[in-house]
Amino acid sequence: MKTLISYFRPAALLMALPAVLAFSACSKDDEPVAPAPDQAKVLVVHAAAGANLKIQALANTTDLGQLEYGTNTNYSTINAGNNTFKINVVNGGQTVATQDVLLAKDKSYSVFAYTTGTAAVALNAFEDDLAAPAAGTAKIRIVHMGQNAPSPVKLSQQTINGATDLAGVSAAFGSASAFAAIPTGTYNLLVTTGPASTTVVTVGDGNGNPTANKTYEAGKIYTVLVRGILGNINPALQPKAVIIQNN
């Protein structure tokens, strides 16, 4: 015998079903979503002439690439915060340098592997000011990783009256200058030292040709890297000034 309860029970179930489904959907939607980690960008440079081997660069467990001496990676996006950078020799996996670097959110950095006076491999990181240069200008800095070369060094321009220094563009060994603005144009810049601005190396075209000129374009950002070992008999490892374009 069917009763009113018999009729109402299926109807009640059907009426309750949308509410159950809605509650289930809401429960899934209300689950907290983990926020995306803060990010930073990093570029790695192999300037360790005293360790003229192929290396692998790591930030924590992130592989940033393999590098021959004199080369650099592009910028990689990694998590901000404390990162342990490691330089491993590709052939054998030996770790030759380790450095903790605190990366700030939305900032960019260049990390240089270089050799010290004891020929040990060291790491140093510098924040890269990638804010756009003013109209009609470029930005430039110098990074000094030239083992046994004079220190500090600075950037100068050759003129008919001799070398004219770029104000504020000077760095001691193992360090970097701040970026400075220069007018757009074609120059053959010099890396110099001392009050007399004695030439250490010539920048030239920034690719190893010291007699050529380099056109510095509006809106571009450049790093002049001094690398190599003064007095080394291998021409490939002697001091050079090379240009890294940061943007």
PDB file of N, CA and C in Angstrom, residues 151-236:
ATOM      1  N   SER A 151      93.758  46.853  -9.961  1.00  0.00           N
ATOM      2  CA  SER A 151      92.472  47.067  -9.297  1.00  0.00           C
ATOM      3  C   SER A 151      92.554  48.348  -8.465  1.00  0.00           C
ATOM      4  N   PRO A 152      91.539  49.213  -8.543  1.00  0.00           N
ATOM      5  CA  PRO A 152      90.325  49.084  -9.345  1.00  0.00           C
ATOM      6  C   PRO A 152      90.560  49.446 -10.807  1.00  0.00           C
ATOM      7  N   VAL A 153      89.558  49.112 -11.627  1.00  0.00           N
ATOM      8  CA  VAL A 153      89.566  49.532 -13.026  1.00  0.00           C
ATOM      9  C   VAL A 153      88.339  50.399 -13.281  1.00  0.00           C
ATOM     10  N   LYS A 154      88.380  51.141 -14.367  1.00  0.00           N
ATOM     11  CA  LYS A 154      87.273  52.040 -14.699  1.00  0.00           C
ATOM     12  C   LYS A 154      87.092  52.068 -16.205  1.00  0.00           C
ATOM     13  N   LEU A 155      85.972  52.628 -16.634  1.00  0.00           N
ATOM     14  CA  LEU A 155      85.711  52.800 -18.060  1.00  0.00           C
ATOM     15  C   LEU A 155      86.079  54.218 -18.475  1.00  0.00           C
ATOM     16  N   SER A 156      86.758  54.309 -19.611  1.00  0.00           N
ATOM     17  CA  SER A 156      87.173  55.606 -20.150  1.00  0.00           C
ATOM     18  C   SER A 156      86.909  55.627 -21.645  1.00  0.00           C
ATOM     19  N   GLN A 157      86.829  56.832 -22.179  1.00  0.00           N
ATOM     20  CA  GLN A 157      86.689  57.020 -23.628  1.00  0.00           C
ATOM     21  C   GLN A 157      87.946  57.690 -24.167  1.00  0.00           C
ATOM     22  N   GLN A 158      88.459  57.134 -25.260  1.00  0.00           N
ATOM     23  CA  GLN A 158      89.632  57.733 -25.889  1.00  0.00           C
ATOM     24  C   GLN A 158      89.220  58.978 -26.668  1.00  0.00           C
ATOM     25  N   THR A 159      89.865  60.099 -26.384  1.00  0.00           N
ATOM     26  CA  THR A 159      89.604  61.347 -27.105  1.00  0.00           C
ATOM     27  C   THR A 159      90.932  61.900 -27.607  1.00  0.00           C
ATOM     28  N   ILE A 160      90.868  62.983 -28.362  1.00  0.00           N
ATOM     29  CA  ILE A 160      92.103  63.575 -28.880  1.00  0.00           C
ATOM     30  C   ILE A 160      92.958  64.141 -27.749  1.00  0.00           C
ATOM     31  N   ASN A 161      92.340  64.354 -26.602  1.00  0.00           N
ATOM     32  CA  ASN A 161      93.074  64.871 -25.445  1.00  0.00           C
ATOM     33  C   ASN A 161      93.468  63.770 -24.463  1.00  0.00           C
ATOM     34  N   GLY A 162      93.296  62.510 -24.881  1.00  0.00           N
ATOM     35  CA  GLY A 162      93.612  61.390 -24.001  1.00  0.00           C
ATOM     36  C   GLY A 162      92.356  60.715 -23.486  1.00  0.00           C
ATOM     37  N   ALA A 163      92.521  59.841 -22.501  1.00  0.00           N
ATOM     38  CA  ALA A 163      91.393  59.089 -21.961  1.00  0.00           C
ATOM     39  C   ALA A 163      90.562  59.958 -21.025  1.00  0.00           C
ATOM     40  N   THR A 164      89.256  59.949 -21.258  1.00  0.00           N
ATOM     41  CA  THR A 164      88.317  60.662 -20.395  1.00  0.00           C
ATOM     42  C   THR A 164      87.468  59.641 -19.655  1.00  0.00           C
ATOM     43  N   ASP A 165      87.491  59.687 -18.327  1.00  0.00           N
ATOM     44  CA  ASP A 165      86.798  58.684 -17.523  1.00  0.00           C
ATOM     45  C   ASP A 165      85.288  58.899 -17.537  1.00  0.00           C
ATOM     46  N   LEU A 166      84.543  57.779 -17.506  1.00  0.00           N
ATOM     47  CA  LEU A 166      83.099  57.831 -17.309  1.00  0.00           C
ATOM     48  C   LEU A 166      82.846  57.920 -15.808  1.00  0.00           C
ATOM     49  N   ALA A 167      82.186  58.951 -15.396  1.00  0.00           N
ATOM     50  CA  ALA A 167      81.990  59.199 -13.962  1.00  0.00           C
ATOM     51  C   ALA A 167      81.242  58.048 -13.294  1.00  0.00           C
ATOM     52  N   GLY A 168      81.808  57.554 -12.213  1.00  0.00           N
ATOM     53  CA  GLY A 168      81.122  56.557 -11.398  1.00  0.00           C
ATOM     54  C   GLY A 168      81.209  55.132 -11.887  1.00  0.00           C
ATOM     55  N   VAL A 169      81.933  54.890 -12.990  1.00  0.00           N
ATOM     56  CA  VAL A 169      81.997  53.530 -13.537  1.00  0.00           C
ATOM     57  C   VAL A 169      83.365  52.948 -13.209  1.00  0.00           C
ATOM     58  N   SER A 170      83.497  52.459 -11.983  1.00  0.00           N
ATOM     59  CA  SER A 170      84.765  51.935 -11.483  1.00  0.00           C
ATOM     60  C   SER A 170      84.478  50.753 -10.573  1.00  0.00           C
ATOM     61  N   ALA A 171      85.348  49.723 -10.638  1.00  0.00           N
ATOM     62  CA  ALA A 171      85.124  48.531  -9.823  1.00  0.00           C
ATOM     63  C   ALA A 171      86.445  47.906  -9.416  1.00  0.00           C
ATOM     64  N   ALA A 172      86.515  47.475  -8.161  1.00  0.00           N
ATOM     65  CA  ALA A 172      87.652  46.699  -7.685  1.00  0.00           C
ATOM     66  C   ALA A 172      87.488  45.248  -8.122  1.00  0.00           C
ATOM     67  N   PHE A 173      88.569  44.477  -7.993  1.00  0.00           N
ATOM     68  CA  PHE A 173      88.508  43.068  -8.384  1.00  0.00           C
ATOM     69  C   PHE A 173      87.411  42.344  -7.608  1.00  0.00           C
ATOM     70  N   GLY A 174      86.605  41.573  -8.343  1.00  0.00           N
ATOM     71  CA  GLY A 174      85.522  40.815  -7.736  1.00  0.00           C
ATOM     72  C   GLY A 174      84.257  41.595  -7.508  1.00  0.00           C
ATOM     73  N   SER A 175      84.182  42.816  -8.034  1.00  0.00           N
ATOM     74  CA  SER A 175      83.004  43.651  -7.789  1.00  0.00           C
ATOM     75  C   SER A 175      82.497  44.285  -9.081  1.00  0.00           C
ATOM     76  N   ALA A 176      81.400  45.008  -8.949  1.00  0.00           N
ATOM     77  CA  ALA A 176      80.756  45.662 -10.090  1.00  0.00           C
ATOM     78  C   ALA A 176      80.466  47.110  -9.746  1.00  0.00           C
ATOM     79  N   SER A 177      80.524  47.962 -10.754  1.00  0.00           N
ATOM     80  CA  SER A 177      80.103  49.353 -10.570  1.00  0.00           C
ATOM     81  C   SER A 177      78.588  49.437 -10.695  1.00  0.00           C
ATOM     82  N   ALA A 178      78.050  50.582 -10.357  1.00  0.00           N
ATOM     83  CA  ALA A 178      76.656  50.863 -10.682  1.00  0.00           C
ATOM     84  C   ALA A 178      76.550  51.145 -12.177  1.00  0.00           C
ATOM     85  N   PHE A 179      75.341  51.093 -12.699  1.00  0.00           N
ATOM     86  CA  PHE A 179      75.117  51.476 -14.090  1.00  0.00           C
ATOM     87  C   PHE A 179      75.147  52.998 -14.207  1.00  0.00           C
ATOM     88  N   ALA A 180      75.677  53.473 -15.318  1.00  0.00           N
ATOM     89  CA  ALA A 180      75.704  54.907 -15.607  1.00  0.00           C
ATOM     90  C   ALA A 180      75.157  55.132 -17.008  1.00  0.00           C
ATOM     91  N   ALA A 181      74.563  56.287 -17.218  1.00  0.00           N
ATOM     92  CA  ALA A 181      74.005  56.621 -18.531  1.00  0.00           C
ATOM     93  C   ALA A 181      75.098  57.169 -19.442  1.00  0.00           C
ATOM     94  N   ILE A 182      75.044  56.767 -20.717  1.00  0.00           N
ATOM     95  CA  ILE A 182      75.929  57.333 -21.740  1.00  0.00           C
ATOM     96  C   ILE A 182      75.078  57.716 -22.941  1.00  0.00           C
ATOM     97  N   PRO A 183      75.455  58.753 -23.668  1.00  0.00           N
ATOM     98  CA  PRO A 183      74.713  59.101 -24.879  1.00  0.00           C
ATOM     99  C   PRO A 183      74.835  57.983 -25.915  1.00  0.00           C
ATOM    100  N   THR A 184      73.769  57.782 -26.653  1.00  0.00           N
ATOM    101  CA  THR A 184      73.826  56.813 -27.739  1.00  0.00           C
ATOM    102  C   THR A 184      74.916  57.212 -28.720  1.00  0.00           C
ATOM    103  N   GLY A 185      75.672  56.217 -29.195  1.00  0.00           N
ATOM    104  CA  GLY A 185      76.722  56.533 -30.161  1.00  0.00           C
ATOM    105  C   GLY A 185      77.678  55.378 -30.336  1.00  0.00           C
ATOM    106  N   THR A 186      78.683  55.600 -31.164  1.00  0.00           N
ATOM    107  CA  THR A 186      79.698  54.595 -31.461  1.00  0.00           C
ATOM    108  C   THR A 186      81.000  54.988 -30.784  1.00  0.00           C
ATOM    109  N   TYR A 187      81.527  54.080 -29.965  1.00  0.00           N
ATOM    110  CA  TYR A 187      82.724  54.365 -29.185  1.00  0.00           C
ATOM    111  C   TYR A 187      83.670  53.169 -29.215  1.00  0.00           C
ATOM    112  N   ASN A 188      84.935  53.450 -28.953  1.00  0.00           N
ATOM    113  CA  ASN A 188      85.894  52.411 -28.603  1.00  0.00           C
ATOM    114  C   ASN A 188      86.327  52.707 -27.177  1.00  0.00           C
ATOM    115  N   LEU A 189      85.629  52.102 -26.239  1.00  0.00           N
ATOM    116  CA  LEU A 189      85.886  52.379 -24.829  1.00  0.00           C
ATOM    117  C   LEU A 189      87.138  51.653 -24.346  1.00  0.00           C
ATOM    118  N   LEU A 190      87.706  52.178 -23.276  1.00  0.00           N
ATOM    119  CA  LEU A 190      88.906  51.613 -22.677  1.00  0.00           C
ATOM    120  C   LEU A 190      88.615  51.193 -21.243  1.00  0.00           C
ATOM    121  N   VAL A 191      89.261  50.125 -20.810  1.00  0.00           N
ATOM    122  CA  VAL A 191      89.314  49.791 -19.388  1.00  0.00           C
ATOM    123  C   VAL A 191      90.650  50.312 -18.888  1.00  0.00           C
ATOM    124  N   THR A 192      90.602  51.231 -17.934  1.00  0.00           N
ATOM    125  CA  THR A 192      91.820  51.909 -17.486  1.00  0.00           C
ATOM    126  C   THR A 192      91.962  51.798 -15.972  1.00  0.00           C
ATOM    127  N   THR A 193      93.107  52.271 -15.488  1.00  0.00           N
ATOM    128  CA  THR A 193      93.347  52.253 -14.049  1.00  0.00           C
ATOM    129  C   THR A 193      94.206  53.444 -13.655  1.00  0.00           C
ATOM    130  N   GLY A 194      94.063  53.869 -12.403  1.00  0.00           N
ATOM    131  CA  GLY A 194      94.917  54.904 -11.847  1.00  0.00           C
ATOM    132  C   GLY A 194      94.557  56.310 -12.261  1.00  0.00           C
ATOM    133  N   PRO A 195      95.168  57.297 -11.609  1.00  0.00           N
ATOM    134  CA  PRO A 195      94.895  58.704 -11.920  1.00  0.00           C
ATOM    135  C   PRO A 195      95.211  59.076 -13.363  1.00  0.00           C
ATOM    136  N   ALA A 196      96.199  58.405 -13.958  1.00  0.00           N
ATOM    137  CA  ALA A 196      96.564  58.710 -15.345  1.00  0.00           C
ATOM    138  C   ALA A 196      95.700  57.964 -16.347  1.00  0.00           C
ATOM    139  N   SER A 197      94.746  57.164 -15.868  1.00  0.00           N
ATOM    140  CA  SER A 197      93.872  56.374 -16.743  1.00  0.00           C
ATOM    141  C   SER A 197      94.688  55.537 -17.731  1.00  0.00           C
ATOM    142  N   THR A 198      95.612  54.769 -17.174  1.00  0.00           N
ATOM    143  CA  THR A 198      96.443  53.873 -17.975  1.00  0.00           C
ATOM    144  C   THR A 198      95.600  52.718 -18.490  1.00  0.00           C
ATOM    145  N   THR A 199      95.712  52.417 -19.776  1.00  0.00           N
ATOM    146  CA  THR A 199      94.888  51.373 -20.382  1.00  0.00           C
ATOM    147  C   THR A 199      95.283  49.993 -19.872  1.00  0.00           C
ATOM    148  N   VAL A 200      94.284  49.237 -19.435  1.00  0.00           N
ATOM    149  CA  VAL A 200      94.471  47.835 -19.047  1.00  0.00           C
ATOM    150  C   VAL A 200      94.115  46.934 -20.220  1.00  0.00           C
ATOM    151  N   VAL A 201      92.920  47.102 -20.757  1.00  0.00           N
ATOM    152  CA  VAL A 201      92.471  46.424 -21.978  1.00  0.00           C
ATOM    153  C   VAL A 201      91.542  47.377 -22.714  1.00  0.00           C
ATOM    154  N   THR A 202      91.377  47.123 -23.996  1.00  0.00           N
ATOM    155  CA  THR A 202      90.475  47.925 -24.825  1.00  0.00           C
ATOM    156  C   THR A 202      89.187  47.150 -25.045  1.00  0.00           C
ATOM    157  N   VAL A 203      88.059  47.827 -24.907  1.00  0.00           N
ATOM    158  CA  VAL A 203      86.771  47.159 -25.078  1.00  0.00           C
ATOM    159  C   VAL A 203      86.525  46.825 -26.539  1.00  0.00           C
ATOM    160  N   GLY A 204      86.842  47.736 -27.441  1.00  0.00           N
ATOM    161  CA  GLY A 204      86.627  47.492 -28.866  1.00  0.00           C
ATOM    162  C   GLY A 204      85.175  47.199 -29.168  1.00  0.00           C
ATOM    163  N   ASP A 205      84.949  46.108 -29.924  1.00  0.00           N
ATOM    164  CA  ASP A 205      83.565  45.767 -30.272  1.00  0.00           C
ATOM    165  C   ASP A 205      82.881  44.932 -29.200  1.00  0.00           C
ATOM    166  N   GLY A 206      83.601  44.633 -28.123  1.00  0.00           N
ATOM    167  CA  GLY A 206      83.015  43.859 -27.037  1.00  0.00           C
ATOM    168  C   GLY A 206      83.018  42.373 -27.254  1.00  0.00           C
ATOM    169  N   ASN A 207      83.582  41.939 -28.380  1.00  0.00           N
ATOM    170  CA  ASN A 207      83.659  40.514 -28.694  1.00  0.00           C
ATOM    171  C   ASN A 207      85.098  40.044 -28.868  1.00  0.00           C
ATOM    172  N   GLY A 208      86.036  40.829 -28.375  1.00  0.00           N
ATOM    173  CA  GLY A 208      87.430  40.424 -28.463  1.00  0.00           C
ATOM    174  C   GLY A 208      88.236  41.126 -29.525  1.00  0.00           C
ATOM    175  N   ASN A 209      87.607  42.008 -30.307  1.00  0.00           N
ATOM    176  CA  ASN A 209      88.337  42.772 -31.324  1.00  0.00           C
ATOM    177  C   ASN A 209      88.617  44.162 -30.763  1.00  0.00           C
ATOM    178  N   PRO A 210      89.833  44.419 -30.289  1.00  0.00           N
ATOM    179  CA  PRO A 210      90.107  45.687 -29.602  1.00  0.00           C
ATOM    180  C   PRO A 210      90.218  46.893 -30.521  1.00  0.00           C
ATOM    181  N   THR A 211      90.342  46.676 -31.828  1.00  0.00           N
ATOM    182  CA  THR A 211      90.517  47.813 -32.737  1.00  0.00           C
ATOM    183  C   THR A 211      89.203  48.298 -33.328  1.00  0.00           C
ATOM    184  N   ALA A 212      88.123  47.548 -33.120  1.00  0.00           N
ATOM    185  CA  ALA A 212      86.828  47.925 -33.690  1.00  0.00           C
ATOM    186  C   ALA A 212      86.059  48.806 -32.712  1.00  0.00           C
ATOM    187  N   ASN A 213      85.022  49.438 -33.220  1.00  0.00           N
ATOM    188  CA  ASN A 213      84.146  50.254 -32.387  1.00  0.00           C
ATOM    189  C   ASN A 213      82.861  49.502 -32.086  1.00  0.00           C
ATOM    190  N   LYS A 214      82.161  49.967 -31.093  1.00  0.00           N
ATOM    191  CA  LYS A 214      80.881  49.395 -30.703  1.00  0.00           C
ATOM    192  C   LYS A 214      79.834  50.493 -30.695  1.00  0.00           C
ATOM    193  N   THR A 215      78.685  50.216 -31.317  1.00  0.00           N
ATOM    194  CA  THR A 215      77.576  51.164 -31.283  1.00  0.00           C
ATOM    195  C   THR A 215      76.685  50.845 -30.087  1.00  0.00           C
ATOM    196  N   TYR A 216      76.551  51.801 -29.201  1.00  0.00           N
ATOM    197  CA  TYR A 216      75.721  51.650 -28.007  1.00  0.00           C
ATOM    198  C   TYR A 216      74.358  52.261 -28.308  1.00  0.00           C
ATOM    199  N   GLU A 217      73.340  51.405 -28.330  1.00  0.00           N
ATOM    200  CA  GLU A 217      72.019  51.787 -28.820  1.00  0.00           C
ATOM    201  C   GLU A 217      71.149  52.378 -27.715  1.00  0.00           C
ATOM    202  N   ALA A 218      70.256  53.255 -28.123  1.00  0.00           N
ATOM    203  CA  ALA A 218      69.318  53.860 -27.178  1.00  0.00           C
ATOM    204  C   ALA A 218      68.446  52.778 -26.546  1.00  0.00           C
ATOM    205  N   GLY A 219      68.261  52.877 -25.250  1.00  0.00           N
ATOM    206  CA  GLY A 219      67.395  51.941 -24.540  1.00  0.00           C
ATOM    207  C   GLY A 219      68.057  50.647 -24.127  1.00  0.00           C
ATOM    208  N   LYS A 220      69.300  50.434 -24.528  1.00  0.00           N
ATOM    209  CA  LYS A 220      69.981  49.182 -24.209  1.00  0.00           C
ATOM    210  C   LYS A 220      70.798  49.326 -22.924  1.00  0.00           C
ATOM    211  N   ILE A 221      71.049  48.168 -22.296  1.00  0.00           N
ATOM    212  CA  ILE A 221      71.786  48.115 -21.032  1.00  0.00           C
ATOM    213  C   ILE A 221      72.944  47.141 -21.207  1.00  0.00           C
ATOM    214  N   TYR A 222      74.151  47.605 -20.869  1.00  0.00           N
ATOM    215  CA  TYR A 222      75.359  46.829 -21.157  1.00  0.00           C
ATOM    216  C   TYR A 222      76.204  46.628 -19.897  1.00  0.00           C
ATOM    217  N   THR A 223      76.820  45.443 -19.827  1.00  0.00           N
ATOM    218  CA  THR A 223      77.845  45.160 -18.826  1.00  0.00           C
ATOM    219  C   THR A 223      79.162  44.917 -19.546  1.00  0.00           C
ATOM    220  N   VAL A 224      80.196  45.672 -19.179  1.00  0.00           N
ATOM    221  CA  VAL A 224      81.551  45.406 -19.672  1.00  0.00           C
ATOM    222  C   VAL A 224      82.232  44.524 -18.631  1.00  0.00           C
ATOM    223  N   LEU A 225      82.544  43.306 -19.024  1.00  0.00           N
ATOM    224  CA  LEU A 225      83.171  42.340 -18.127  1.00  0.00           C
ATOM    225  C   LEU A 225      84.658  42.223 -18.440  1.00  0.00           C
ATOM    226  N   VAL A 226      85.474  42.459 -17.432  1.00  0.00           N
ATOM    227  CA  VAL A 226      86.916  42.223 -17.550  1.00  0.00           C
ATOM    228  C   VAL A 226      87.189  40.835 -16.985  1.00  0.00           C
ATOM    229  N   ARG A 227      87.699  39.940 -17.810  1.00  0.00           N
ATOM    230  CA  ARG A 227      87.984  38.568 -17.380  1.00  0.00           C
ATOM    231  C   ARG A 227      89.343  38.134 -17.912  1.00  0.00           C
ATOM    232  N   GLY A 228      89.825  37.003 -17.427  1.00  0.00           N
ATOM    233  CA  GLY A 228      91.121  36.482 -17.857  1.00  0.00           C
ATOM    234  C   GLY A 228      92.154  36.583 -16.749  1.00  0.00           C
ATOM    235  N   ILE A 229      93.373  36.159 -17.067  1.00  0.00           N
ATOM    236  CA  ILE A 229      94.467  36.138 -16.092  1.00  0.00           C
ATOM    237  C   ILE A 229      95.651  36.893 -16.678  1.00  0.00           C
ATOM    238  N   LEU A 230      96.037  37.963 -16.013  1.00  0.00           N
ATOM    239  CA  LEU A 230      97.189  38.734 -16.473  1.00  0.00           C
ATOM    240  C   LEU A 230      98.450  37.878 -16.386  1.00  0.00           C
ATOM    241  N   GLY A 231      99.192  37.808 -17.502  1.00  0.00           N
ATOM    242  CA  GLY A 231     100.422  37.038 -17.541  1.00  0.00           C
ATOM    243  C   GLY A 231     100.260  35.609 -18.000  1.00  0.00           C
ATOM    244  N   ASN A 232      99.033  35.167 -18.281  1.00  0.00           N
ATOM    245  CA  ASN A 232      98.830  33.801 -18.758  1.00  0.00           C
ATOM    246  C   ASN A 232      99.376  33.656 -20.174  1.00  0.00           C
ATOM    247  N   ILE A 233     100.016  32.526 -20.467  1.00  0.00           N
ATOM    248  CA  ILE A 233     100.614  32.336 -21.793  1.00  0.00           C
ATOM    249  C   ILE A 233      99.592  31.895 -22.829  1.00  0.00           C
ATOM    250  N   ASN A 234      98.402  31.480 -22.379  1.00  0.00           N
ATOM    251  CA  ASN A 234      97.344  31.070 -23.304  1.00  0.00           C
ATOM    252  C   ASN A 234      96.572  32.315 -23.732  1.00  0.00           C
ATOM    253  N   PRO A 235      96.619  32.680 -25.025  1.00  0.00           N
ATOM    254  CA  PRO A 235      95.924  33.906 -25.462  1.00  0.00           C
ATOM    255  C   PRO A 235      94.443  33.917 -25.109  1.00  0.00           C
ATOM    256  N   ALA A 236      93.810  32.745 -25.106  1.00  0.00           N
ATOM    257  CA  ALA A 236      92.379  32.686 -24.810  1.00  0.00           C
ATOM    258  C   ALA A 236      92.074  33.028 -23.360  1.00  0.00           C
TER     259      ALA A 236
END
